[in-house]
CSV table of C-alpha atoms and ligand atoms in Angstrom, one decimal:
chain,number,residue,atom,x,y,z
H,209,MET,CA,91.4,135.1,35.7
H,210,THR,CA,90.6,131.4,36.2
H,211,LEU,CA,89.8,130.7,39.9
H,212,SER,CA,89.4,127.0,39.5
H,213,ALA,CA,92.5,125.1,38.2
H,214,ALA,CA,90.0,122.3,37.1
H,215,LEU,CA,91.8,119.9,39.7
H,216,PRO,CA,90.2,116.7,40.2
H,217,HIS,CA,92.1,116.1,43.6
H,218,MET,CA,92.4,117.9,47.1
H,219,VAL,CA,92.2,121.8,47.1
H,220,THR,CA,92.5,123.4,50.3
H,221,ARG,CA,92.9,127.3,51.0
H,222,PHE,CA,93.9,129.8,53.5
H,223,ALA,CA,91.5,132.8,53.6
H,224,PRO,CA,93.0,135.7,55.8
H,225,SER,CA,91.1,139.1,55.9
H,226,PRO,CA,93.7,141.9,55.6
H,227,THR,CA,92.7,143.6,58.5
H,228,GLY,CA,95.7,143.2,60.6
H,229,LEU,CA,99.1,141.3,61.0
H,230,LEU,CA,98.9,137.6,60.9
H,231,HIS,CA,99.9,135.9,64.2
H,232,VAL,CA,101.2,132.5,65.2
H,233,GLY,CA,97.7,131.0,65.1
H,234,HIS,CA,97.2,132.2,61.4
H,235,GLY,CA,100.6,130.7,60.5
H,236,TRP,CA,99.7,127.5,62.2
H,237,SER,CA,96.5,127.3,60.4
H,238,ALA,CA,97.9,128.2,56.9
H,239,LEU,CA,100.7,125.3,57.4
H,240,MET,CA,98.1,122.8,58.3
H,241,GLY,CA,96.1,123.7,55.2
H,242,HIS,CA,99.2,123.6,53.0
H,243,ASP,CA,100.5,120.4,54.4
H,244,MET,CA,97.1,118.8,54.2
H,245,ALA,CA,96.9,119.6,50.4
H,246,ARG,CA,100.8,118.6,49.8
H,247,ALA,CA,100.3,115.3,51.6
H,248,ALA,CA,97.5,114.3,49.1
H,249,GLY,CA,99.1,115.6,46.1
H,250,GLY,CA,96.8,118.4,46.0
H,251,ALA,CA,96.8,122.2,45.6
H,252,PHE,CA,96.8,124.9,48.3
H,253,ARG,CA,95.1,128.2,47.4
H,254,LEU,CA,95.4,131.5,49.0
H,255,ARG,CA,92.4,134.0,48.9
H,256,ILE,CA,92.6,137.5,50.4
H,257,GLU,CA,89.2,138.3,52.1
H,258,ASP,CA,89.4,142.1,51.2
H,259,ILE,CA,85.6,142.6,50.7
H,260,ASP,CA,85.4,145.2,53.7
H,261,ALA,CA,86.9,148.2,52.1
H,262,THR,CA,87.0,150.3,55.2
H,263,ARG,CA,89.0,147.8,57.2
H,264,SER,CA,91.1,146.1,54.6
H,265,ARG,CA,94.5,147.7,54.1
H,266,PRO,CA,97.2,147.2,51.3
H,267,ASP,CA,99.9,147.1,53.8
H,268,HIS,CA,98.2,144.1,55.4
H,269,ILE,CA,97.9,142.4,52.1
H,270,ALA,CA,101.6,142.9,51.4
H,271,GLY,CA,102.2,141.7,55.2
H,272,ILE,CA,100.3,138.4,54.7
H,273,ILE,CA,102.3,137.6,51.5
H,274,ALA,CA,105.5,138.4,53.2
H,275,ASP,CA,104.8,136.4,56.3
H,276,LEU,CA,103.5,133.2,54.5
H,277,THR,CA,106.4,133.3,52.2
H,278,TRP,CA,108.9,133.7,55.0
H,279,LEU,CA,107.2,130.8,56.9
H,280,GLY,CA,107.6,128.6,53.6
H,281,VAL,CA,103.8,128.3,52.8
H,282,ALA,CA,103.7,128.3,48.9
H,283,TRP,CA,100.4,128.6,47.4
H,284,ASP,CA,99.2,127.3,43.9
H,285,GLY,CA,97.7,129.4,41.1
H,286,ASP,CA,96.8,132.9,41.3
H,287,LEU,CA,96.0,135.0,44.5
H,288,VAL,CA,92.2,135.5,44.7
H,289,PHE,CA,91.0,138.8,45.7
H,290,GLN,CA,87.4,139.0,46.9
H,291,SER,CA,87.4,142.8,45.9
H,292,GLN,CA,87.8,141.4,42.3
H,293,ARG,CA,84.9,139.2,42.5
H,294,LEU,CA,81.9,141.4,43.1
H,295,ASP,CA,80.0,140.6,40.0
H,296,ALA,CA,79.9,136.9,41.0
H,297,TYR,CA,78.5,137.9,44.4
H,298,GLU,CA,75.8,140.4,42.8
H,299,ALA,CA,74.7,137.6,40.4
H,300,ALA,CA,74.1,135.2,43.5
H,301,LEU,CA,72.3,137.8,45.4
H,302,GLU,CA,69.9,138.3,42.2
H,303,LYS,CA,69.3,134.7,41.8
H,304,LEU,CA,68.4,134.5,45.5
H,305,ARG,CA,66.3,137.8,45.3
H,306,ALA,CA,64.4,136.3,42.3
H,307,GLN,CA,63.6,133.0,44.4
H,308,GLY,CA,62.1,135.6,46.9
H,309,LEU,CA,64.5,134.6,49.6
H,310,LEU,CA,66.0,138.2,50.3
H,311,TYR,CA,64.7,141.2,51.9
H,312,PRO,CA,66.1,144.7,52.6
H,313,CYS,CA,67.0,145.4,56.1
H,314,PHE,CA,67.0,149.2,57.2
H,315,CYS,CA,67.8,148.6,60.8
H,316,THR,CA,70.8,150.1,62.6
H,317,ARG,CA,72.9,148.1,65.1
H,318,ALA,CA,71.4,150.1,67.8
H,319,ASP,CA,67.8,149.2,66.4
H,320,ILE,CA,68.6,145.7,66.8
H,321,GLN,CA,70.3,145.7,70.1
H,322,ALA,CA,67.2,147.7,71.6
H,323,SER,CA,65.4,144.5,70.8
H,324,LEU,CA,65.5,143.1,74.1
H,325,THR,CA,63.5,140.1,73.0
H,326,ALA,CA,66.1,139.0,70.3
H,327,PRO,CA,67.2,135.5,71.2
H,328,HIS,CA,71.0,134.5,70.8
H,329,GLY,CA,72.3,132.1,68.4
H,330,PRO,CA,75.6,130.4,68.1
H,331,GLU,CA,77.1,133.9,67.1
H,332,GLY,CA,75.3,136.4,69.2
H,333,PRO,CA,71.9,137.9,69.0
H,334,VAL,CA,69.6,136.6,66.3
H,335,TYR,CA,67.9,139.2,64.2
H,336,PRO,CA,64.6,139.8,65.4
H,337,GLY,CA,63.2,139.9,61.9
H,338,THR,CA,61.9,143.5,62.1
H,339,CYS,CA,62.1,144.3,58.4
H,340,ARG,CA,61.0,141.0,57.1
H,341,GLY,CA,57.3,142.2,57.3
H,342,LEU,CA,57.7,145.5,55.6
H,343,SER,CA,55.3,145.6,52.3
H,344,GLU,CA,56.8,145.9,49.1
H,345,VAL,CA,55.7,149.4,48.8
H,346,ASP,CA,57.5,150.6,51.9
H,347,ARG,CA,60.7,148.7,50.7
H,348,ALA,CA,60.5,150.5,47.5
H,349,ARG,CA,59.9,153.8,49.0
H,350,ARG,CA,62.7,153.5,51.5
H,351,ILE,CA,65.3,152.3,48.9
H,352,GLY,CA,64.0,155.0,46.6
H,353,ALA,CA,64.7,157.5,49.1
H,354,GLY,CA,68.1,156.2,49.3
H,355,GLU,CA,67.8,154.7,52.9
H,356,ALA,CA,70.9,152.6,53.7
H,357,HIS,CA,70.0,148.8,53.8
H,358,ALA,CA,71.5,145.4,54.0
H,359,TRP,CA,70.0,142.3,52.5
H,360,ARG,CA,69.0,139.5,54.6
H,361,ILE,CA,67.8,136.0,53.8
H,362,ASP,CA,64.5,135.0,55.0
H,363,MET,CA,65.9,131.8,56.9
H,364,SER,CA,62.7,129.9,57.7
H,365,GLU,CA,61.7,130.1,54.1
H,366,ALA,CA,65.1,129.1,52.6
H,367,VAL,CA,65.3,126.1,55.0
H,368,ALA,CA,61.8,125.2,54.1
H,369,ARG,CA,62.9,125.0,50.4
H,370,VAL,CA,65.8,123.1,50.9
H,371,GLY,CA,65.1,120.5,53.7
H,372,ALA,CA,67.3,119.1,56.1
H,373,LEU,CA,71.1,119.4,55.4
H,374,THR,CA,74.2,117.8,56.6
H,375,TRP,CA,77.8,118.6,56.0
H,376,THR,CA,81.0,116.5,56.1
H,377,ASP,CA,83.2,116.8,59.2
H,378,LEU,CA,86.7,115.6,59.3
H,379,PRO,CA,88.3,115.4,62.8
H,380,PHE,CA,91.3,117.5,64.0
H,381,PRO,CA,94.1,116.6,63.4
H,382,PRO,CA,92.6,116.1,59.7
H,383,ASP,CA,92.2,112.3,59.0
H,384,LEU,CA,90.6,111.8,55.6
H,385,ASP,CA,89.7,108.2,56.7
H,386,ILE,CA,87.4,109.5,59.4
H,387,HIS,CA,84.4,111.4,58.5
H,388,ARG,CA,81.0,112.2,59.6
H,389,ASP,CA,77.9,113.9,58.5
H,390,VAL,CA,76.9,116.5,60.9
H,391,ALA,CA,73.6,118.0,60.7
H,392,ALA,CA,73.3,121.6,59.7
H,393,HIS,CA,71.2,124.1,61.8
H,394,PRO,CA,71.1,127.4,59.7
H,395,LEU,CA,67.7,128.3,61.4
H,396,ALA,CA,69.7,128.9,64.9
H,397,HIS,CA,71.3,131.9,63.1
H,398,GLY,CA,68.4,133.6,61.9
H,399,ASP,CA,67.9,136.0,59.1
H,400,VAL,CA,71.7,136.6,58.5
H,401,VAL,CA,73.1,139.4,56.2
H,402,LEU,CA,74.1,138.4,52.7
H,403,ALA,CA,74.9,142.0,51.5
H,404,ARG,CA,76.1,144.4,54.1
H,405,LYS,CA,75.0,148.0,54.0
H,406,ASP,CA,78.8,149.0,53.7
H,407,ALA,CA,80.0,146.1,51.7
H,408,PRO,CA,78.4,144.4,48.5
H,409,ALA,CA,78.5,140.9,49.8
H,410,SER,CA,78.9,139.5,53.5
H,411,TYR,CA,81.5,137.1,54.6
H,412,HIS,CA,78.9,134.2,54.5
H,413,LEU,CA,78.1,134.7,50.8
H,414,SER,CA,81.5,135.6,49.4
H,415,CYS,CA,83.3,132.9,51.2
H,416,THR,CA,80.7,130.2,50.0
H,417,LEU,CA,80.8,131.5,46.5
H,418,ASP,CA,84.6,131.6,46.3
H,419,ASP,CA,85.2,128.1,47.8
H,420,ALA,CA,83.2,126.8,45.1
H,421,ALA,CA,84.7,128.9,42.5
H,422,MET,CA,88.3,128.1,43.6
H,423,GLY,CA,87.2,124.2,43.4
H,424,VAL,CA,87.9,123.8,47.2
H,425,THR,CA,87.4,120.4,48.5
H,426,HIS,CA,88.5,120.7,51.9
H,427,VAL,CA,88.0,123.6,54.2
H,428,LEU,CA,90.4,124.0,57.2
H,429,ARG,CA,89.6,126.7,59.4
H,430,GLY,CA,89.1,127.7,63.0
H,431,ASP,CA,86.6,126.3,65.6
H,432,ASP,CA,85.2,129.8,65.7
H,433,LEU,CA,83.7,129.4,62.3
H,434,ARG,CA,82.1,126.1,63.0
H,435,GLY,CA,78.7,127.8,63.3
H,436,ALA,CA,79.3,129.7,59.8
H,437,THR,CA,79.4,126.3,58.2
H,438,ASP,CA,75.6,125.8,59.0
H,439,ILE,CA,74.9,128.8,56.9
H,440,HIS,CA,77.6,128.1,54.1
H,441,ARG,CA,75.9,124.6,53.7
H,442,LEU,CA,72.7,126.3,53.3
H,443,LEU,CA,73.8,128.8,50.7
H,444,GLN,CA,75.3,125.7,48.7
H,445,ALA,CA,72.0,123.9,48.5
H,446,LEU,CA,70.4,127.2,47.5
H,447,LEU,CA,72.8,128.1,44.8
H,448,ASP,CA,73.5,124.5,43.7
H,449,LEU,CA,77.1,124.4,44.7
H,450,PRO,CA,79.2,121.6,45.7
H,451,SER,CA,79.9,121.1,49.4
H,452,PRO,CA,83.5,120.8,50.5
H,453,ALA,CA,84.5,118.8,53.6
H,454,TYR,CA,85.3,120.8,56.9
H,455,VAL,CA,88.1,120.4,59.5
H,456,HIS,CA,87.5,123.0,62.3
H,457,HIS,CA,90.7,123.3,64.3
H,458,PRO,CA,90.9,124.6,67.8
H,459,LEU,CA,92.0,128.0,68.5
H,460,LEU,CA,95.3,129.3,70.2
H,461,VAL,CA,94.9,131.2,73.3
H,462,GLY,CA,97.5,133.4,75.0
H,463,PRO,CA,98.8,133.3,78.7
H,464,ASP,CA,95.5,134.9,79.8
H,465,GLY,CA,93.4,132.2,78.1
H,466,LYS,CA,92.0,134.6,75.5
H,467,ARG,CA,92.2,133.8,71.9
H,468,LEU,CA,95.1,135.3,70.0
H,469,ALA,CA,94.0,138.6,68.3
H,470,LYS,CA,95.6,140.5,65.5
H,471,ARG,CA,96.1,143.3,67.9
H,472,SER,CA,98.5,141.3,70.2
H,473,GLY,CA,101.8,142.2,68.5
H,474,SER,CA,104.0,140.1,70.5
H,475,ILE,CA,102.9,137.0,68.7
H,476,ALA,CA,102.5,138.5,65.2
H,477,LEU,CA,104.7,136.5,62.6
H,478,ALA,CA,106.3,139.9,61.5
H,479,ASP,CA,107.6,140.4,65.0
H,480,LEU,CA,109.0,137.0,65.5
H,481,ARG,CA,110.6,137.3,61.9
H,482,ALA,CA,112.0,140.8,63.1
H,483,GLN,CA,113.3,139.3,66.2
H,484,GLY,CA,115.4,136.8,64.1
H,485,MET,CA,113.5,133.8,64.7
H,486,ALA,CA,114.3,131.3,62.1
H,487,ALA,CA,111.5,130.6,59.9
H,488,ASP,CA,112.2,126.7,59.5
H,489,VAL,CA,112.5,126.3,63.2
H,490,LEU,CA,109.1,128.1,63.8
H,491,ALA,CA,107.4,126.0,60.9
H,492,LEU,CA,108.8,122.8,62.4
H,493,HIS,CA,107.5,123.8,66.0
H,494,LEU,CA,104.2,124.8,64.8
H,495,ARG,CA,104.0,121.4,62.7
H,496,THR,CA,104.6,119.5,65.8
H,497,GLY,CA,102.1,121.4,68.2
H,498,ARG,CA,105.0,123.4,70.0
H,499,PHE,CA,104.0,127.0,70.3
H,500,PRO,CA,105.8,129.9,71.3
H,501,ILE,CA,105.9,130.2,75.1
H,502,GLY,CA,102.6,131.3,76.8
H,503,ILE,CA,100.4,130.1,73.7
H,504,SER,CA,98.5,126.9,73.8
H,505,LEU,CA,95.6,125.2,72.2
H,506,ALA,CA,92.1,126.5,73.8
H,507,LYS,CA,90.5,123.7,75.8
H,508,ALA,CA,87.6,122.1,73.8
K,1910,LIG,N1,88.6,135.7,56.5
K,1910,LIG,C1,88.3,134.7,57.6
K,1910,LIG,C2,89.4,135.1,58.8
K,1910,LIG,O1,90.3,135.8,58.5
K,1910,LIG,C3,88.6,133.5,57.4
K,1910,LIG,C4,87.5,132.8,56.5
K,1910,LIG,C5,87.4,131.2,56.3
K,1910,LIG,O2,88.6,130.5,56.6
K,1910,LIG,O3,86.4,130.8,55.8
K,1910,LIG,O4,88.9,135.1,60.0
């Protein structure tokens, strides 16, 4: 399977995790990514982020395909499944290990939470670095004994190697004529996990590698992932990958002001479909920023 269609023009993508039903916010995001590519004569790709074998479900993959097809979001090329890309993730991990940038981490969630001194970064507590100082002998012994471990990046060392980085930020709504270089702050996230105990790669690693392999030139995704872009930019620099431009759109919130969640069945696309809502009407409304009753844009 070729991931990149060798397109010189704009490539956007939608990359849902098949861990629940798509909601109105997903439909809105997918439509925007789709329309952005179409307006530029480019390609729109669909990637299923099913690397988490315990939470990903085949019925949710079928639901994503059915919902997007219903909404009129057509994608180009083959669907990409992260579960079929494990060799690429392993090769990248090997490369980073060979550069001395990864270390095994044996900590449990409870261990990390118990560390009261752990500072907080943009995405919650920053790993306190407990396993960074283990000796090679200890590491080999614990791995040899079959102790479960993740692989973390030594962030200070990685940042020291690549120096200051910026990424290209486009405004929302997307406007290709306006872009600015934003400083990346990967250090603020600490030694993030690149290979999980329970999955062969983390979201950060798989997403960065896949965007590059699929030739993605413009990533459009929610504001909740703005912090992740710091980390993705660093990985691009370490792995010699191109850096796409990024648009982070506001999230949608429900009547309670809380962001839409996959569990909120009432705003699932599948439910709107079952209630007889016309897909073209919904798509038109979403495109013009009219959301179903009770749903609005989160305030910046
Ligand atoms: N799979 C992620 C999610 O469903 C999105 C990843 C991305 O767009 O970078 O939230």
